[in-house]
Tab-separated table of N, CA and C in Angstrom:
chain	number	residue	atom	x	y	z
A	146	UNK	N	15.378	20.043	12.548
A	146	UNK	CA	15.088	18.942	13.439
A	146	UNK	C	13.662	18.441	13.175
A	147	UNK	N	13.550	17.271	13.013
A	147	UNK	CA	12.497	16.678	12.818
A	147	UNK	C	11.269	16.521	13.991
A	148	UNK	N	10.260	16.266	14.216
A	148	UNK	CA	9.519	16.129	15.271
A	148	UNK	C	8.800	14.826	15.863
A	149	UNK	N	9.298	14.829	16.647
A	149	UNK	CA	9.013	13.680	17.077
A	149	UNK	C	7.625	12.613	16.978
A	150	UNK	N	6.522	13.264	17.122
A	150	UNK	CA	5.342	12.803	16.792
A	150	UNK	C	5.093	11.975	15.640
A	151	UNK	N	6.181	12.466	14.035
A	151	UNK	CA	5.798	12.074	12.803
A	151	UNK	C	6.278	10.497	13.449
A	152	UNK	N	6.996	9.672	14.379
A	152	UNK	CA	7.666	8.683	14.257
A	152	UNK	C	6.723	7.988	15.502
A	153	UNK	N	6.139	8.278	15.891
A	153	UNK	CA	5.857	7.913	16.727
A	153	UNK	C	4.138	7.675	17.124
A	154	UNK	N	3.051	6.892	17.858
A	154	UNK	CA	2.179	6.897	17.789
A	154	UNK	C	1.659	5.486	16.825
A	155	UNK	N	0.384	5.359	16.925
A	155	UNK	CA	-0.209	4.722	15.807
A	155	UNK	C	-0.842	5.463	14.454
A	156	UNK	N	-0.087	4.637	13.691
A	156	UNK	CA	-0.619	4.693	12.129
A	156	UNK	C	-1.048	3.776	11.513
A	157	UNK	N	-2.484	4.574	10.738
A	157	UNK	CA	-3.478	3.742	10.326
A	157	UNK	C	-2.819	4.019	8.664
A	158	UNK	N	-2.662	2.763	8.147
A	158	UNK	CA	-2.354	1.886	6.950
A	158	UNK	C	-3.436	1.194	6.143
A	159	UNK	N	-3.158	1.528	4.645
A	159	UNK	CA	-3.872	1.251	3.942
A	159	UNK	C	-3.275	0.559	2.926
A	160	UNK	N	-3.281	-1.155	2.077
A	160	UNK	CA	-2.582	-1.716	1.391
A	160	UNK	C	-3.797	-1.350	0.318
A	161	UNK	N	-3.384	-1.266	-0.982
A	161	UNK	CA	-3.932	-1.457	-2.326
A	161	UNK	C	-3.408	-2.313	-3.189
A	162	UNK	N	-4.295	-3.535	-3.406
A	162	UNK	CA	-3.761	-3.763	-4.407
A	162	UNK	C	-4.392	-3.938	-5.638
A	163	UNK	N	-3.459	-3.509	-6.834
A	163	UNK	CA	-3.995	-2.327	-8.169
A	163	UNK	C	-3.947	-4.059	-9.157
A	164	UNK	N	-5.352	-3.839	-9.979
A	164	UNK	CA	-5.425	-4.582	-11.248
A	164	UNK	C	-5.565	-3.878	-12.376
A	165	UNK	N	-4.550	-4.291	-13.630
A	165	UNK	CA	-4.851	-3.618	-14.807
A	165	UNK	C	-6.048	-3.611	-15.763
A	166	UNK	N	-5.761	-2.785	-16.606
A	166	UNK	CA	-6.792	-3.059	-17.796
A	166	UNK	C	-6.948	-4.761	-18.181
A	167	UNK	N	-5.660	-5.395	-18.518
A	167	UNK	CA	-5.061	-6.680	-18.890
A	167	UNK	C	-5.571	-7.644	-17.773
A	168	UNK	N	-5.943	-7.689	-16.558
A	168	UNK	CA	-5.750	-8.289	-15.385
A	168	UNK	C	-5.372	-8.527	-14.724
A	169	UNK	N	-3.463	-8.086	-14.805
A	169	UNK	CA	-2.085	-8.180	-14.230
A	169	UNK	C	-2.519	-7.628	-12.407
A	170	UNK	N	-2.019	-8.443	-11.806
A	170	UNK	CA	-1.844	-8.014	-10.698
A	170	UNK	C	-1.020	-9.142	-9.863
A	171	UNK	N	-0.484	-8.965	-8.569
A	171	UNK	CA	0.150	-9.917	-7.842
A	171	UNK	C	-0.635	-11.029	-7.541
A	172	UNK	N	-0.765	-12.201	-7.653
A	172	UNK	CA	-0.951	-13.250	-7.825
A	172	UNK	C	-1.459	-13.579	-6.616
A	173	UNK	N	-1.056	-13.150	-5.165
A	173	UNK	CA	-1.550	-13.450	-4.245
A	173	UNK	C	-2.573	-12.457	-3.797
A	174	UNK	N	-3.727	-13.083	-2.929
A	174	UNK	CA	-5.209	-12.349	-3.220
A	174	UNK	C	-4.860	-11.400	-1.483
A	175	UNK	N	-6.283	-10.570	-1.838
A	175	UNK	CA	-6.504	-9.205	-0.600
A	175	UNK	C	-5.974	-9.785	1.119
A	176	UNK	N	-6.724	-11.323	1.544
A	176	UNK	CA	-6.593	-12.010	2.259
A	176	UNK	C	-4.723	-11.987	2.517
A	177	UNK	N	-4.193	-12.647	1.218
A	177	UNK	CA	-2.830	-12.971	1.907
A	177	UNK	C	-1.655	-11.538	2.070
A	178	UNK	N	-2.223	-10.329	1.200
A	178	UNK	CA	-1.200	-8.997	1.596
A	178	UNK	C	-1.854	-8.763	3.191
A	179	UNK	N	-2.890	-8.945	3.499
A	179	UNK	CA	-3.827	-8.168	4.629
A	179	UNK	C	-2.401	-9.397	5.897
A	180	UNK	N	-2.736	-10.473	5.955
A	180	UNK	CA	-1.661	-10.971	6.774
A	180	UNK	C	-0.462	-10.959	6.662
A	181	UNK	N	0.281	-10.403	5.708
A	181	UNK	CA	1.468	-10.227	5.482
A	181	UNK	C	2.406	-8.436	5.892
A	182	UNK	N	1.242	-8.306	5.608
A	182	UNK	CA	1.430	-6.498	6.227
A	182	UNK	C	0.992	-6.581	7.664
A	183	UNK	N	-0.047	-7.187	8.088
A	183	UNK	CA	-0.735	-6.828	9.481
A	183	UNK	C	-0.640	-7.999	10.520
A	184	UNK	N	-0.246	-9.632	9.920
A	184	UNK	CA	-0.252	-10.295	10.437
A	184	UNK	C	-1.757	-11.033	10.433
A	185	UNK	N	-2.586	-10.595	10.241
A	185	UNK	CA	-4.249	-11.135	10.661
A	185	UNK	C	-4.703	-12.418	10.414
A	186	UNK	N	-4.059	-13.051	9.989
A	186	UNK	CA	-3.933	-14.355	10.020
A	186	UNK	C	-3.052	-15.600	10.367
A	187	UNK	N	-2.012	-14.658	11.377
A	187	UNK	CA	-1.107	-15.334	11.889
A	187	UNK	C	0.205	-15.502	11.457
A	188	UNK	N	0.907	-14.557	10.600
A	188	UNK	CA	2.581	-14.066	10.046
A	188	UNK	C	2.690	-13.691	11.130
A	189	UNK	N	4.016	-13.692	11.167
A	189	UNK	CA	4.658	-13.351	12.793
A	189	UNK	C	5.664	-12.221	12.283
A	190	UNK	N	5.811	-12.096	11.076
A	190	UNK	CA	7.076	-11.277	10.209
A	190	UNK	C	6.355	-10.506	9.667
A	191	UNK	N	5.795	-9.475	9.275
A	191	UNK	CA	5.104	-8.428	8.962
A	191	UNK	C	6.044	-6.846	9.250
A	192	UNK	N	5.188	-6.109	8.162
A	192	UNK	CA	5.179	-4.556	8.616
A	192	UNK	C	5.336	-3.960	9.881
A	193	UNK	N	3.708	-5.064	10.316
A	193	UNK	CA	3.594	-4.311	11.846
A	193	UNK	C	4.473	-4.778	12.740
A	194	UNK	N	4.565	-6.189	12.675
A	194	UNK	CA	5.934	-6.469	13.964
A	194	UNK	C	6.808	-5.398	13.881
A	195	UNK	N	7.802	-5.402	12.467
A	195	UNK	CA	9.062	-4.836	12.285
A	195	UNK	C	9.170	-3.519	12.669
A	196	UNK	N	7.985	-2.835	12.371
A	196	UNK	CA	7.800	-1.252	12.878
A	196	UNK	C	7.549	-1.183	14.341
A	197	UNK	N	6.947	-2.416	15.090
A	197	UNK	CA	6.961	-2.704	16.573
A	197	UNK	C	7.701	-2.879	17.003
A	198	UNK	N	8.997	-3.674	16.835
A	198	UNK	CA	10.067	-3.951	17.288
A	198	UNK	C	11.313	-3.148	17.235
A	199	UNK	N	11.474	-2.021	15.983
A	199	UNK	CA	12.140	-1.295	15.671
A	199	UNK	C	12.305	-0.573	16.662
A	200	UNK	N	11.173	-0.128	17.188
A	200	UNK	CA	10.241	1.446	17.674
A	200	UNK	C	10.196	1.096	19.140
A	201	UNK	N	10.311	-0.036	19.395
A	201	UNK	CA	10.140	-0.424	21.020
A	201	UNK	C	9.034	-0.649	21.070
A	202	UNK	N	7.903	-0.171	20.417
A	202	UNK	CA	6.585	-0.245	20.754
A	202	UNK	C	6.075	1.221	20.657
A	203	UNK	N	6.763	2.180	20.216
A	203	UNK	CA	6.777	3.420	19.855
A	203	UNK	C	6.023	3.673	18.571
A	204	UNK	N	6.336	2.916	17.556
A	204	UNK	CA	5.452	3.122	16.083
A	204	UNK	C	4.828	1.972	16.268
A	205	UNK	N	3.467	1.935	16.332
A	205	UNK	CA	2.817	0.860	15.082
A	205	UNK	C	1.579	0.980	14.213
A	206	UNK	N	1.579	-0.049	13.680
A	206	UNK	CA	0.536	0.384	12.466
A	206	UNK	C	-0.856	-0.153	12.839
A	207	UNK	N	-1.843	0.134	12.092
A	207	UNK	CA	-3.319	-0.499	12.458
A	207	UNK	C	-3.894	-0.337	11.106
A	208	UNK	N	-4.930	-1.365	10.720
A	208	UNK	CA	-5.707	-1.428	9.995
A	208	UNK	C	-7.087	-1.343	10.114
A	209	UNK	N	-7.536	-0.852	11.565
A	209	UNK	CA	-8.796	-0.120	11.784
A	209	UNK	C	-8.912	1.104	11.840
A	210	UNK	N	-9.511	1.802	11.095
A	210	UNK	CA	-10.062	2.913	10.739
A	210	UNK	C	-11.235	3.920	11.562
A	211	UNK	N	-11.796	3.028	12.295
A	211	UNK	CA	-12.777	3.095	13.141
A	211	UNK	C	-13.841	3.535	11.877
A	212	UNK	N	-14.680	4.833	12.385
A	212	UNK	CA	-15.945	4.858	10.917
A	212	UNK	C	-15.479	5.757	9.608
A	213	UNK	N	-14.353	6.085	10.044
A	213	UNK	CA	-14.263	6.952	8.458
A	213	UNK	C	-13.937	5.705	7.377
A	214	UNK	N	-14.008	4.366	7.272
A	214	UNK	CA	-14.030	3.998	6.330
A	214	UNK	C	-15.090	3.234	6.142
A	215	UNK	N	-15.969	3.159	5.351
A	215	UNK	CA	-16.965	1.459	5.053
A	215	UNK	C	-15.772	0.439	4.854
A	216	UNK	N	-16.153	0.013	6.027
A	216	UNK	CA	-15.767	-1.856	5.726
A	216	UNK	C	-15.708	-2.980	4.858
A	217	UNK	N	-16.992	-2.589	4.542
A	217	UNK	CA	-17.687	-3.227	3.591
A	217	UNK	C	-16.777	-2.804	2.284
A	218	UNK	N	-16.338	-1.981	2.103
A	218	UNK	CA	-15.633	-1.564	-0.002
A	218	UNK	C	-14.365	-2.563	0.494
A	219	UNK	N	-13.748	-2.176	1.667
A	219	UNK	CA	-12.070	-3.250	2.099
A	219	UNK	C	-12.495	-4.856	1.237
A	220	UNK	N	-11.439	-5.242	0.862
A	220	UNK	CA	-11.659	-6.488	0.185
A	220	UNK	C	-11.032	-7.857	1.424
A	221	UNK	N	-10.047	-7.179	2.611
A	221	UNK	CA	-9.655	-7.713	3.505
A	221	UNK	C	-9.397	-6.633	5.027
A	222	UNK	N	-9.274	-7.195	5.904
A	222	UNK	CA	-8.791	-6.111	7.184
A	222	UNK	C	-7.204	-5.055	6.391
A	223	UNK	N	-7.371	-3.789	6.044
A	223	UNK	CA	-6.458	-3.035	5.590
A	223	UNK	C	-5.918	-3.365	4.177
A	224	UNK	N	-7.084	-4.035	2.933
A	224	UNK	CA	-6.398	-3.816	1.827
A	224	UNK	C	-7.986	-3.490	0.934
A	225	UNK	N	-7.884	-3.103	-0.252
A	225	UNK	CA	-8.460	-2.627	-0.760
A	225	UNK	C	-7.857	-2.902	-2.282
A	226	UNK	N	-9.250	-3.906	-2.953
A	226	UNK	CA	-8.774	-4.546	-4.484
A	226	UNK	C	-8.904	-3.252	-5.550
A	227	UNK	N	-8.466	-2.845	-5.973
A	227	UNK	CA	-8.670	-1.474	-7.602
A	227	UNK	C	-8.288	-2.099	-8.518
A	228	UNK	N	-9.011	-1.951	-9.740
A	228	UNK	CA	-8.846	-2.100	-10.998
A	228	UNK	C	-8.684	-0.320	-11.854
A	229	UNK	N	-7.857	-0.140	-12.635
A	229	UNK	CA	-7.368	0.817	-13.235
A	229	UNK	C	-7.485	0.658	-14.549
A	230	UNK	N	-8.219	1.390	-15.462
A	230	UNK	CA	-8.176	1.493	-16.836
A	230	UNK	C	-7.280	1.454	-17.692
A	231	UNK	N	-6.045	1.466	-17.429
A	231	UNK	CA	-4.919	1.524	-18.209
A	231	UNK	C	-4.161	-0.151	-17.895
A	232	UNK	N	-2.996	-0.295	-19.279
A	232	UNK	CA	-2.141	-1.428	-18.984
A	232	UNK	C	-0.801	-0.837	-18.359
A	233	UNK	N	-0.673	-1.851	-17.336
A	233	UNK	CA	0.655	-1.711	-16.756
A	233	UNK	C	2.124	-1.651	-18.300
A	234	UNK	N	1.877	-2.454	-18.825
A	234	UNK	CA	2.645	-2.495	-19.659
A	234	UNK	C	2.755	-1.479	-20.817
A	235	UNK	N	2.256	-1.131	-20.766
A	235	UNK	CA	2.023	0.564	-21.699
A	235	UNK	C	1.953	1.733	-20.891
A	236	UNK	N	2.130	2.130	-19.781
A	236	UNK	CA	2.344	3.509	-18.571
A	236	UNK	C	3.304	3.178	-17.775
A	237	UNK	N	3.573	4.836	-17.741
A	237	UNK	CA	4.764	4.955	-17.019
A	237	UNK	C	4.509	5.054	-15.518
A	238	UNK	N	5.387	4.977	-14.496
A	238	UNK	CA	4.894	4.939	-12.987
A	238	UNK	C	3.856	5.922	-12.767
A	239	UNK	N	3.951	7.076	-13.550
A	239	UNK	CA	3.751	8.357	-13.111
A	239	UNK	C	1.795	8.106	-13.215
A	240	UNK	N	1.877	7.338	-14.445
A	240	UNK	CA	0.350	7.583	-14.792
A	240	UNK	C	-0.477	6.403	-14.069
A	241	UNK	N	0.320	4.808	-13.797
A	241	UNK	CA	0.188	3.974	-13.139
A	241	UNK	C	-0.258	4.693	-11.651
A	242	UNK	N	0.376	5.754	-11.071
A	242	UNK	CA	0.471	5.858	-9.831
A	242	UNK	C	-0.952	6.862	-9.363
A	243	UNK	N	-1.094	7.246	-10.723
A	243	UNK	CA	-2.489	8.298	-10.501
A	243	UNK	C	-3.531	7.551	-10.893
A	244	UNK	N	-3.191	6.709	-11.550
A	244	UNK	CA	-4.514	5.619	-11.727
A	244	UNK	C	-5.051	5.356	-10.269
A	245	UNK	N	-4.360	4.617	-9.655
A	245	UNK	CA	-3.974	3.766	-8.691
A	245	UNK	C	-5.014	5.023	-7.905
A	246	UNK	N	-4.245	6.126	-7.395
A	246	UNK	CA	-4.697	7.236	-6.705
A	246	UNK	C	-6.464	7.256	-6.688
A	247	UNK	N	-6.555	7.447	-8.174
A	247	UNK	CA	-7.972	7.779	-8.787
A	247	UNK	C	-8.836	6.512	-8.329
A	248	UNK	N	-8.692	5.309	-8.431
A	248	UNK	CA	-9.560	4.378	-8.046
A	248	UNK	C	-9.833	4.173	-7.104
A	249	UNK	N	-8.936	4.454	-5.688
A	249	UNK	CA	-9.020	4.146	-4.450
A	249	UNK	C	-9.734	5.585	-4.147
A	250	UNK	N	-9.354	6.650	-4.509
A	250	UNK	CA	-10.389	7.409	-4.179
A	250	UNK	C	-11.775	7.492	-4.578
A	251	UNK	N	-12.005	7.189	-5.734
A	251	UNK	CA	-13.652	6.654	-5.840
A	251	UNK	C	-14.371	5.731	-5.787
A	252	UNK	N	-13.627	4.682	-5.187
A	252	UNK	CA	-14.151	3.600	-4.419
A	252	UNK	C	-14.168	3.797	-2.999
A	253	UNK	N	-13.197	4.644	-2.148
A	253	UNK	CA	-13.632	4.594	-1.090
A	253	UNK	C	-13.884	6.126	-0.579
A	254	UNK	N	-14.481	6.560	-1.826
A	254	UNK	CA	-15.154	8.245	-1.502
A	254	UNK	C	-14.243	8.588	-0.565
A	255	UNK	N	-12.872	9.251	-0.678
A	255	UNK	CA	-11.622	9.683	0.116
A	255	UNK	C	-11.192	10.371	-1.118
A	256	UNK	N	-10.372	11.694	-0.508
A	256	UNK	CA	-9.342	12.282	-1.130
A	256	UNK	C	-8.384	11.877	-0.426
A	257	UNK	N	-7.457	11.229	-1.143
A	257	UNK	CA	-5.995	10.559	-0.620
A	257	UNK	C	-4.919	11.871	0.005
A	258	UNK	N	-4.537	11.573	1.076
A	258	UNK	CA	-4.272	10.614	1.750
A	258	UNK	C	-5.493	10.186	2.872
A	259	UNK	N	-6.587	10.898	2.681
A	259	UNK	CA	-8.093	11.003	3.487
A	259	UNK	C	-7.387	10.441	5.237
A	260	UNK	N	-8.429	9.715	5.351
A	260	UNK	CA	-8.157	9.041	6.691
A	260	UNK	C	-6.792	8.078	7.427
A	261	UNK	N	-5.999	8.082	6.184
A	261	UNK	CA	-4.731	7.121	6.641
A	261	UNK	C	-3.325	8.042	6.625
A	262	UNK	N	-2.849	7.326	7.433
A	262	UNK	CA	-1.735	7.787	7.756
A	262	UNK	C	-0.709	7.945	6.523
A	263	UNK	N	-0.824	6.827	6.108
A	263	UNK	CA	-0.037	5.687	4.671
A	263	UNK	C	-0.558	5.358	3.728
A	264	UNK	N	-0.626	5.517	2.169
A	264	UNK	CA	-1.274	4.461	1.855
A	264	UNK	C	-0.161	3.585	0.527
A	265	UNK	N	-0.199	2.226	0.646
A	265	UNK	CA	1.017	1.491	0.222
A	265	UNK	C	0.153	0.874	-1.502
A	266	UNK	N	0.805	0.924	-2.331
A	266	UNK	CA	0.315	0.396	-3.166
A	266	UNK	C	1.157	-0.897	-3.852
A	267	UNK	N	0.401	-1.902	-4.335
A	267	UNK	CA	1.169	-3.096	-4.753
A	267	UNK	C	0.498	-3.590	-6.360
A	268	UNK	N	1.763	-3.279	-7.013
A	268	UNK	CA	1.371	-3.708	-8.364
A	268	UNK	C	2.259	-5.095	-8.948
A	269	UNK	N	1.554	-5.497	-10.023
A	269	UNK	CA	2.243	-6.811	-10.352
A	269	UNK	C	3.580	-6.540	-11.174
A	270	UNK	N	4.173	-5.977	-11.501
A	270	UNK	CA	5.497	-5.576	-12.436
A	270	UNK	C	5.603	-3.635	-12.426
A	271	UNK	N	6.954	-3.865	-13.028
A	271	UNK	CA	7.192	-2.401	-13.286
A	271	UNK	C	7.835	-2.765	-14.812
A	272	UNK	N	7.002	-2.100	-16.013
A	272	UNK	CA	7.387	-1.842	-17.229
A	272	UNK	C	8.143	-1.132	-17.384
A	273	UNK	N	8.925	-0.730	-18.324
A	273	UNK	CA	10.358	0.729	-18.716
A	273	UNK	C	9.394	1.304	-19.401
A	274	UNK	N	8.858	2.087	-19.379
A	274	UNK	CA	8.108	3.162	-20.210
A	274	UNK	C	8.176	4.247	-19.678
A	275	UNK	N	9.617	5.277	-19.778
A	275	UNK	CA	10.072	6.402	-20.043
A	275	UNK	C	10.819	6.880	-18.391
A	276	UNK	N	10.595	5.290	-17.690
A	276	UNK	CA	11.358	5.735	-16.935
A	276	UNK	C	12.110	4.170	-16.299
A	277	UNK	N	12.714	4.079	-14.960
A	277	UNK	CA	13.424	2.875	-14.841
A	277	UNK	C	12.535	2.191	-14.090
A	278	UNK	N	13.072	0.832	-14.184
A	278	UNK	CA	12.781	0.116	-13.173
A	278	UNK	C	13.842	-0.732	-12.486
A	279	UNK	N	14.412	-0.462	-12.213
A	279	UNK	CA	15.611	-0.816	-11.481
A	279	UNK	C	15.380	-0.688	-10.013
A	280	UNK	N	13.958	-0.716	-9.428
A	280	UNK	CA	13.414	-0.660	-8.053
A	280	UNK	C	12.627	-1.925	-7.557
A	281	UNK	N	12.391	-2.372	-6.194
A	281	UNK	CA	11.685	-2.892	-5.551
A	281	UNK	C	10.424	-2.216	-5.248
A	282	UNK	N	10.369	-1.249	-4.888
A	282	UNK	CA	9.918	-0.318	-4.544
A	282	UNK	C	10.308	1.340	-4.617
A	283	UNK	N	9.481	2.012	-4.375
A	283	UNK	CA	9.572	3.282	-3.849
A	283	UNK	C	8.958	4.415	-3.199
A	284	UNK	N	9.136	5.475	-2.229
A	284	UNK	CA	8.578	6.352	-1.182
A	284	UNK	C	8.708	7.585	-1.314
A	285	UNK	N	7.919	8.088	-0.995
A	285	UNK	CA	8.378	9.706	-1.298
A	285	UNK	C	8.829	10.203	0.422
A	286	UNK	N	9.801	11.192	0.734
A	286	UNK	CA	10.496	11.495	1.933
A	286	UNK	C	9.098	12.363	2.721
A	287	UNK	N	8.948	11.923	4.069
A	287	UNK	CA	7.735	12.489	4.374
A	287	UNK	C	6.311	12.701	3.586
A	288	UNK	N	5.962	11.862	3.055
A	288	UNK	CA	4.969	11.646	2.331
A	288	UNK	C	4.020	10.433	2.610
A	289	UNK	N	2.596	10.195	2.082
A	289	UNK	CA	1.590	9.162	2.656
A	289	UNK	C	1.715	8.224	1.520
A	290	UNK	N	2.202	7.935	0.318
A	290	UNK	CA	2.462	7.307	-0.842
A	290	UNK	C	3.781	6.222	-0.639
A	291	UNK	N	3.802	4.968	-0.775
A	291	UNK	CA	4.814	4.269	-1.579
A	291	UNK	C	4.143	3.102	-2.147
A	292	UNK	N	4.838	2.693	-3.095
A	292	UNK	CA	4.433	1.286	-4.155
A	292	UNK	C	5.467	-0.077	-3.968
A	293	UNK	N	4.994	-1.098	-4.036
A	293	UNK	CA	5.543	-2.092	-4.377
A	293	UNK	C	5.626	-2.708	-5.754
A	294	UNK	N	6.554	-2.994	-6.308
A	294	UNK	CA	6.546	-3.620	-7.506
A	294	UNK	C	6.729	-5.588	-7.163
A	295	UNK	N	5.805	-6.166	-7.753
A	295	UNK	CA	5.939	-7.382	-7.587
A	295	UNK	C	6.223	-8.033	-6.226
A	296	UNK	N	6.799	-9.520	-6.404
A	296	UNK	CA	6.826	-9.981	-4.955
A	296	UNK	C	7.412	-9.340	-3.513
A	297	UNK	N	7.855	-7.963	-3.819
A	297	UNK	CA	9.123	-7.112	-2.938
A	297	UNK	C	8.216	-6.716	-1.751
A	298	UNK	N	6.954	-6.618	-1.929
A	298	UNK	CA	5.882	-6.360	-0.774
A	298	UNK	C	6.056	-7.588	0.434
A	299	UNK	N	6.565	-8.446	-0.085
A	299	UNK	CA	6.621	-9.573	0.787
A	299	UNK	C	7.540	-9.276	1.869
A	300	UNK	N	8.447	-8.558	1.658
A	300	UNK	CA	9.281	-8.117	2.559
A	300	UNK	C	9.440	-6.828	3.254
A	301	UNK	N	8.365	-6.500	3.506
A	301	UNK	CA	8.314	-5.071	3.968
A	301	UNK	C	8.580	-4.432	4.828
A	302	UNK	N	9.617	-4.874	6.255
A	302	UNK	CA	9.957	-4.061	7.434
A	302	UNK	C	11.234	-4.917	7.564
């Protein structure tokens, strides 16, 4: 039996979104994932509604941190820009995903999953390099990790 607490309460959320070696990344900037996940600029269809409405008002998410994070590194309210040394188009999720890991942790001096509940990552494509891409996304079961591949972040609850 599961426990109730994991579903319940507020969770603090963290969007990343990852740039390659190449420059590849989703096309739309820190500003427009930050309202699209959180609303903060006035989406009415978001993460947070859907997890609000689901939940009764039981789950929702937040993008204040209070002081465990500098403000100042966030590129918007709950996202955070990384650039990664490697090309998307030459790595496989696996190494993409530790990139990803590695930058957000030394940009925002955190060992992941540090201060967040979640943390969501959004990359511009998924290459076949040794494994599929036949996903929108993906999550690990009870875990603080999932990714978006391309525009699929747009739809997130």
């Amino acid at each position: 039996r599961l426990a109730n607490h994991m579903f319940e309460g507020t969770k603090k959320i963290l969007i990343v979104r990852v740039t390659d070696k190449d420059g590849k990344s989703v096309d739309e900037d820190a500003d427009y994932l930050s309202d699209k996940f959180f609303g903060t600029d006035g989406d009415r269809v978001t993460m947070k509604s859907g997890f609000d409405a689901c939940s009764f008002g039981k789950f929702t998410t937040t993008h204040d941190y209070g002081n465990e994070v500098n403000k100042n590194l966030l590129s918007a309210p709950g996202v955070v820009d990384v650039n990664i040394n490697i090309k998307l188009q030459e790595s496989s999720q696996a190494t993409v995903r530790a990139a990803g890991v590695k930058a957000v942790e030394e940009k925002l001096d955190v060992s992941l999953p540090g201060p967040f509940d979640h943390v969501i990552f959004v990359v511009e494509a998924c290459y076949q390099i040794g494994t599929t891409c036949q996903f929108a996304a993906y999550a690990y079961v009870n875990h603080w990790l999932s990714l978006f591949v391309g525009e699929n972040y747009k739809y997130p609850a």
